[in-house]
Tab-separated table of C-alpha atoms in Angstrom:
chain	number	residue	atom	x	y	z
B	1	UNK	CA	5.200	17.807	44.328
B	2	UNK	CA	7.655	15.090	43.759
B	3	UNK	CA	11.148	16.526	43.474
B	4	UNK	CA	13.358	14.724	40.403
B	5	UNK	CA	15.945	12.611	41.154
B	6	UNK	CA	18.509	15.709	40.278
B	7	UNK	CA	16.340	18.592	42.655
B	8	UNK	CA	16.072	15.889	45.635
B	9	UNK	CA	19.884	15.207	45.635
B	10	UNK	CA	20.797	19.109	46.395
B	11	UNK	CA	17.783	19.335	49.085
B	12	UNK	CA	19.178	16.578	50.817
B	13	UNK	CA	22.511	18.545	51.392
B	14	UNK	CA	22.881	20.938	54.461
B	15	UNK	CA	24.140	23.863	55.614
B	16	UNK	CA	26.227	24.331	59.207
B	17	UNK	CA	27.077	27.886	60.386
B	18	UNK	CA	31.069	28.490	60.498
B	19	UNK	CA	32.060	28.342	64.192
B	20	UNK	CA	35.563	29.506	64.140
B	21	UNK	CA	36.687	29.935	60.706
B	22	UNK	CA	40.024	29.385	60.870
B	23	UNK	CA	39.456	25.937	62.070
B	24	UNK	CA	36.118	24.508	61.350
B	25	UNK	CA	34.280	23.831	57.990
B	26	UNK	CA	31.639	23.102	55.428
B	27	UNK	CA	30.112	20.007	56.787
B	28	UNK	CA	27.269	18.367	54.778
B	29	UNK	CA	26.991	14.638	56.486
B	30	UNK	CA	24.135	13.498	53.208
B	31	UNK	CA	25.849	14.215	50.301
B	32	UNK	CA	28.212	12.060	48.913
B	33	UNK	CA	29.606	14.771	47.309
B	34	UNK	CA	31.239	15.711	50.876
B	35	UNK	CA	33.962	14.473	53.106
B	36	UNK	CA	34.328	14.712	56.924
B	37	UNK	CA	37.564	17.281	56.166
B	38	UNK	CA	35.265	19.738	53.753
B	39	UNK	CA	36.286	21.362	50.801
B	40	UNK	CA	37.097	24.600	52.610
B	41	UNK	CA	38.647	22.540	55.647
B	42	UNK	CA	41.531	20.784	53.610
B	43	UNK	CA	42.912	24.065	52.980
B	44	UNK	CA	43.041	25.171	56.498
B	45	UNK	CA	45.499	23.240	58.101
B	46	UNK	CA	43.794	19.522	57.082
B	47	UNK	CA	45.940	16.756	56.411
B	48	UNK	CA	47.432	16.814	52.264
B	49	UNK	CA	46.193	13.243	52.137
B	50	UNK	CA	42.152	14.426	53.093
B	51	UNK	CA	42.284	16.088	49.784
B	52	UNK	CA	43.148	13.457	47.633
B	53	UNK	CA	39.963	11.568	48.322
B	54	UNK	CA	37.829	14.560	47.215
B	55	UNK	CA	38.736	14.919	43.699
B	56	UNK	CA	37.715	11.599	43.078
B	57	UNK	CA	33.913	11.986	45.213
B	58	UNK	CA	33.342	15.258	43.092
B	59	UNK	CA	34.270	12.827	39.970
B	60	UNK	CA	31.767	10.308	40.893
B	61	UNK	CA	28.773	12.449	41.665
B	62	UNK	CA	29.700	14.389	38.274
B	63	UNK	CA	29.345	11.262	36.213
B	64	UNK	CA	25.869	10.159	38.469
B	65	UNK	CA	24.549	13.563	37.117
B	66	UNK	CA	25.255	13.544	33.753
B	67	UNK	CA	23.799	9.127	34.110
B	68	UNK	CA	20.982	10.646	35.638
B	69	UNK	CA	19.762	13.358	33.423
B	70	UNK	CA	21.169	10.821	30.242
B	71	UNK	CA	18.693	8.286	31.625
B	72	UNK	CA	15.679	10.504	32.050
B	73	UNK	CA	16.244	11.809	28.018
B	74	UNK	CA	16.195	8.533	27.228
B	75	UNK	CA	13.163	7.476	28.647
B	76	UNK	CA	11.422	11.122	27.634
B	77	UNK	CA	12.568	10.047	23.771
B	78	UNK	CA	14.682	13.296	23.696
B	79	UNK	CA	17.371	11.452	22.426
B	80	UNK	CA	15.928	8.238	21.004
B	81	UNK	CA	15.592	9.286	17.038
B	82	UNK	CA	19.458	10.644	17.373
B	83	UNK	CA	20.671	6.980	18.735
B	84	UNK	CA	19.111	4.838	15.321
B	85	UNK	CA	21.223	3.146	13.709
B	86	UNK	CA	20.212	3.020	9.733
B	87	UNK	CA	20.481	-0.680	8.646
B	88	UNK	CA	21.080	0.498	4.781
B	89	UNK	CA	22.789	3.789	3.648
B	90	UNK	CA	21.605	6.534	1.345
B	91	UNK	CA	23.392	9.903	0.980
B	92	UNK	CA	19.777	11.406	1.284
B	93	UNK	CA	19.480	10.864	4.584
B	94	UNK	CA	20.973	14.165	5.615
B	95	UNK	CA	17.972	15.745	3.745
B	96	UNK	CA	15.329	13.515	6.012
B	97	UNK	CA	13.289	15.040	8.564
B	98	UNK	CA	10.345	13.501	10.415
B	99	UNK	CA	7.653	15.518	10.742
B	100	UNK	CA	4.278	15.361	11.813
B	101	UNK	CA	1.265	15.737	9.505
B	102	UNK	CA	-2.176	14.810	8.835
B	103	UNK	CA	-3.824	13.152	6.147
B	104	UNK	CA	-6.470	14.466	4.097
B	105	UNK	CA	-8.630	10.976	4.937
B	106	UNK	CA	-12.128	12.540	3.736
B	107	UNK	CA	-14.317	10.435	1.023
B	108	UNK	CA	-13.601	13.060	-0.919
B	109	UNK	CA	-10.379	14.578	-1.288
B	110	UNK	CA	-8.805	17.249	-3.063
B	111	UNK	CA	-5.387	16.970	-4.391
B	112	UNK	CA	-3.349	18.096	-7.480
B	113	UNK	CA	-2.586	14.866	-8.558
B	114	UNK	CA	-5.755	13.288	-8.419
B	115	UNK	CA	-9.453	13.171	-10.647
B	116	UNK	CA	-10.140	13.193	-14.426
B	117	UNK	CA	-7.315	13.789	-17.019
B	118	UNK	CA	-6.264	17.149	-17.426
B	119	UNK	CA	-3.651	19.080	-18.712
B	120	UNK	CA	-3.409	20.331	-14.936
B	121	UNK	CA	-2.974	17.040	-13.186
B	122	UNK	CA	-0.707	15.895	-15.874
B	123	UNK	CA	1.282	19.011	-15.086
B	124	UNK	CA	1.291	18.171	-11.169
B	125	UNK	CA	2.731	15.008	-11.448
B	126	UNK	CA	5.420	16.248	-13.801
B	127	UNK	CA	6.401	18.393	-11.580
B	128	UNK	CA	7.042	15.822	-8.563
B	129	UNK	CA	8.433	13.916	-10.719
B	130	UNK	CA	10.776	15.635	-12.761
B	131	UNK	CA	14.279	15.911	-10.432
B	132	UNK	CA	14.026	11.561	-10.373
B	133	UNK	CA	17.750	11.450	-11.784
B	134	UNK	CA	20.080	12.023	-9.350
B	135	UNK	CA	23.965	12.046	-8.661
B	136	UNK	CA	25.918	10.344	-5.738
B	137	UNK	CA	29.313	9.376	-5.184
B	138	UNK	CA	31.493	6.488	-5.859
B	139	UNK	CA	31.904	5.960	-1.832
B	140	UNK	CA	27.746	5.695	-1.709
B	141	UNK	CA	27.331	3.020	-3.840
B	142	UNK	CA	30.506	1.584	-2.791
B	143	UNK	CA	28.512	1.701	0.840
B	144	UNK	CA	25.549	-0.770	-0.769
B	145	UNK	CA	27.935	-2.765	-2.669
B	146	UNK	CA	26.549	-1.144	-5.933
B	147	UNK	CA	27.526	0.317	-8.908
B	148	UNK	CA	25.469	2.332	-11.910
B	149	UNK	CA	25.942	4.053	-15.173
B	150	UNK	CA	28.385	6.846	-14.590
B	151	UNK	CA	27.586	10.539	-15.286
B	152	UNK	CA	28.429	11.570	-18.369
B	153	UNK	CA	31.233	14.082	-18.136
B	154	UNK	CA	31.374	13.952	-14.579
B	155	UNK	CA	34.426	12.374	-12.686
B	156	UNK	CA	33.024	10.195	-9.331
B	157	UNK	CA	29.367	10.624	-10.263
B	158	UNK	CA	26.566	8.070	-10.952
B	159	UNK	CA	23.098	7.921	-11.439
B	160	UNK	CA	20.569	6.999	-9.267
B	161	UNK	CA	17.290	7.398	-8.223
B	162	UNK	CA	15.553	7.299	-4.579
B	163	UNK	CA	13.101	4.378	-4.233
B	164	UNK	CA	10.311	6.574	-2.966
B	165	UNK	CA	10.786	8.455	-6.726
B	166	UNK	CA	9.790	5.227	-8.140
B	167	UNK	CA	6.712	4.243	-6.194
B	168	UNK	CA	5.363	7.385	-7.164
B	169	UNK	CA	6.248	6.454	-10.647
B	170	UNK	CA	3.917	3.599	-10.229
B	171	UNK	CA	1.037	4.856	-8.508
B	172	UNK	CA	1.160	7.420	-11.610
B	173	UNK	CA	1.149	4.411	-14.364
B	174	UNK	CA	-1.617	3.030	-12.301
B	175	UNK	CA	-3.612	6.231	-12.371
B	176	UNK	CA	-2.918	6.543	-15.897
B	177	UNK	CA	-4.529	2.890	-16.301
B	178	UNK	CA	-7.398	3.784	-14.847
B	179	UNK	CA	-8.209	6.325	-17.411
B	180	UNK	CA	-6.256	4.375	-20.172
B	181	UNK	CA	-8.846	5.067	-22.922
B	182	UNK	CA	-7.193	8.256	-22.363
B	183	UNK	CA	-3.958	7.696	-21.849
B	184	UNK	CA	-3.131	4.505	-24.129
B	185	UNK	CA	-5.448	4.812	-26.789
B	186	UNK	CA	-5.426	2.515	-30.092
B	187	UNK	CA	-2.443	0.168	-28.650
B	188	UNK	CA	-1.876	-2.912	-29.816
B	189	UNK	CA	-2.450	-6.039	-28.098
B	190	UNK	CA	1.610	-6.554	-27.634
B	191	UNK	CA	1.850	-3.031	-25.923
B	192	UNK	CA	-1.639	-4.200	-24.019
B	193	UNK	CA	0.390	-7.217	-22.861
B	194	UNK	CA	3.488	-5.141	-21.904
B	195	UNK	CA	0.779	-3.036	-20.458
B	196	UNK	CA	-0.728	-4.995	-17.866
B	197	UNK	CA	2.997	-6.731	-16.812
B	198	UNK	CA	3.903	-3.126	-15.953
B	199	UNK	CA	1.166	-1.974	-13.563
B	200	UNK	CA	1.252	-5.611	-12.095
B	201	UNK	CA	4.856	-4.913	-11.258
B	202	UNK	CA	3.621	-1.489	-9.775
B	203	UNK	CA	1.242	-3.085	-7.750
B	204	UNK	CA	3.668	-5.473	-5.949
B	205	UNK	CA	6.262	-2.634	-5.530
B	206	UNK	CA	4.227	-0.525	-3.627
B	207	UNK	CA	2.844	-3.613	-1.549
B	208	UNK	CA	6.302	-4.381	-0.115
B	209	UNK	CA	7.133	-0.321	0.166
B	210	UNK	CA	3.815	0.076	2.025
B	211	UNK	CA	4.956	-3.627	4.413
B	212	UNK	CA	8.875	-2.486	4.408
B	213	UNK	CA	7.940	1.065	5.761
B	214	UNK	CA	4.774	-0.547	7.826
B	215	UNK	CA	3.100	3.096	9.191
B	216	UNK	CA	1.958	2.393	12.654
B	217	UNK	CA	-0.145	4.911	13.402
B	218	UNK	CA	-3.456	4.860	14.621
B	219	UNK	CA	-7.035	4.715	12.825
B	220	UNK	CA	-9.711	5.445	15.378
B	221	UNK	CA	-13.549	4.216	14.559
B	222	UNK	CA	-16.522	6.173	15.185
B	223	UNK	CA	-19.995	5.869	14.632
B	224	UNK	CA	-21.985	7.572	12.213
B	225	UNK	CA	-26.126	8.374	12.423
B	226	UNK	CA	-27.210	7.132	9.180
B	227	UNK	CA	-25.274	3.841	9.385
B	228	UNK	CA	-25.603	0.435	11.982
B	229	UNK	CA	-21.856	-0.414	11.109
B	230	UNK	CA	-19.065	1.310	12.727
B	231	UNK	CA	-16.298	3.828	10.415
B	232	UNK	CA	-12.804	4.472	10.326
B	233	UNK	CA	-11.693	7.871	10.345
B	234	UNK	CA	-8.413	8.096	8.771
B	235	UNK	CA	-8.068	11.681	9.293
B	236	UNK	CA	-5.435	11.334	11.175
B	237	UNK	CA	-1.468	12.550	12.672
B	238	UNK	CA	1.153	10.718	10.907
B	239	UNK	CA	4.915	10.728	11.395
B	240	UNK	CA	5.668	11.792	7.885
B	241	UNK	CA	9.653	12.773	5.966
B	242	UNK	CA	9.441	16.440	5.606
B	243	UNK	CA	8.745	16.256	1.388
B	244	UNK	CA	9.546	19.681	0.392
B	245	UNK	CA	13.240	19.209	2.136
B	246	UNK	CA	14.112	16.038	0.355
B	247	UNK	CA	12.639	17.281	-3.157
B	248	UNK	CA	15.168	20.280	-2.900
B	249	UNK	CA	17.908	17.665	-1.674
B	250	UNK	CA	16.687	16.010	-4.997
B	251	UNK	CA	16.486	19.203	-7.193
B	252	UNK	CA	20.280	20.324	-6.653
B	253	UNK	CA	21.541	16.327	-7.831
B	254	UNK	CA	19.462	16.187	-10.275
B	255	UNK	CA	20.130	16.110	-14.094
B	256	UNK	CA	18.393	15.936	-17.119
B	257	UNK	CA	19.430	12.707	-18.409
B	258	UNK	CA	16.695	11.879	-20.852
B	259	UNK	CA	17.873	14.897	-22.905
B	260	UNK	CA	19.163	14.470	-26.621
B	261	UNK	CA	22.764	13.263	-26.652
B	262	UNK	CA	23.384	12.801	-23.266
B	263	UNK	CA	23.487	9.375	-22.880
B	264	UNK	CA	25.128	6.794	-24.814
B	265	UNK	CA	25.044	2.923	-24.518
B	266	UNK	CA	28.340	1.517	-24.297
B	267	UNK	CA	28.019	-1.529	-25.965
B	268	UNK	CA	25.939	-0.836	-28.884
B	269	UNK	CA	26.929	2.791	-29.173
B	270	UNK	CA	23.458	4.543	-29.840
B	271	UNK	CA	22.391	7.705	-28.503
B	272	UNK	CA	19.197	7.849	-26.719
């Protein structure tokens, strides 16, 4: 077996039996680590001046370690998620962790917030939806060179809301399109209008999210019995932010800004 770069240092060094010990030393002509004198030798009579070269050898093959075992991290990826530099800042970063996880990639899947209407589904997406209005800081938005409509009642507090929040806001409206017989019965051909410039507004959202966060992960092909042409199987391991940590990062900024009397414009001074 191949010894590291670390092991094969230490098995270079050797070891030479003490002769007289008052007078002779640890010798170990490989390792850079030694001197002619020895460690044990400059204290036995040895010149003062030996001993000042050795503090700086021990130095040097101190700092080759620590290179060494930096270098072999590195290329392992041990420590290359830790040295990424994010190019825009968001408080909720503290609350993201990569994990992975695999998607449910079947024809068929089954999910809470998909199929027909239903007082469930409607529930499920409620529910992931409903800690969207957040608080952060003065210094965060002064990070993005941003401002927003202050808490109310709160000193150094704004509103926001994370950008994933509102893609999912979307892909709901678009659901909700789908089945809009449903969902936007009898409207008129204004609110049709509106409508439509809504979900097409969705739609191009989520195009640049889905090109912005650009998943590279792999979709292998395979081929099936009852079919000539080849199929992908997107069943597969993603590197995915751990959801349930960043919803409870969400839940304990979160505040319930849509209720009565909370909010009131500035400007035209009515209460929504």
């Amino acid at each position: 077996m191949k010894a590291s770069p670390v092991t094969g240092w230490f098995k270079r060094a050797s070891y030479v039996p003490l002769k007289d010990e008052a007078a002779e030393s640890y010798h170990d002509s490989d390792s850079t680590c030694s001197s002619s004198e020895g460690l044990i030798g400059g204290v036995h009579g040895k010149s003062p001046n030996s001993r000042k070269h050795i503090f700086p050898l021990v130095h040097t093959c101190i700092i080759a370690i620590y290179t060494a075992v930096y270098l072999i991290l590195l290329r392992r990826g041990v420590i290359a998620a830790r040295s990424y530099q994010h190019k825009v800042w968001s408080p909720a970063y503290e609350a993201v962790e990569k994990i992975p996880q695999e998607y449910q990639g079947q024809l068929r899947i089954v999910s809470p917030y998909q199929g027909p209407p239903s007082p469930e589904v409607d529930q499920a997406w409620k529910e992931l939806l409903q800690y969207s209005n957040i608080r952060v800081s003065g210094e965060d938005l002064r990070k993005v060179n941003k401002t927003s409509i202050p808490m109310p009642g709160e000193e150094d507090s704004y509103w926001v809301e994370l950008s994933v929040v509102h893609e999912l806001h979307c892909i709901k409206r678009l659901r909700q399109y789908w089945f809009k017989d449903y969902y936007f019965p009898n409207i008129t051909d204004e609110e049709r209008r509106l409508n439509w410039l809504h979900n097409d507004h969705c739609l191009e959202i989520l195009r640049q999210s889905v090109m912005c966060h650009a998943d590279v992960s792999m979709i292998t092909m395979t081929w099936e019995p009852t079919s000539v042409f080849p199929a992908a199987d997107f069943q597969n391991v993603h590197e995915c932010t751990n959801w349930d940590k960043l919803y409870e990062w969400q839940k304990e900024r979160s505040r319930d800004l849509m209720a009565p009397g909370v909010l009131v414009h500035p400007y035209l001074a009515s209460i929504i």
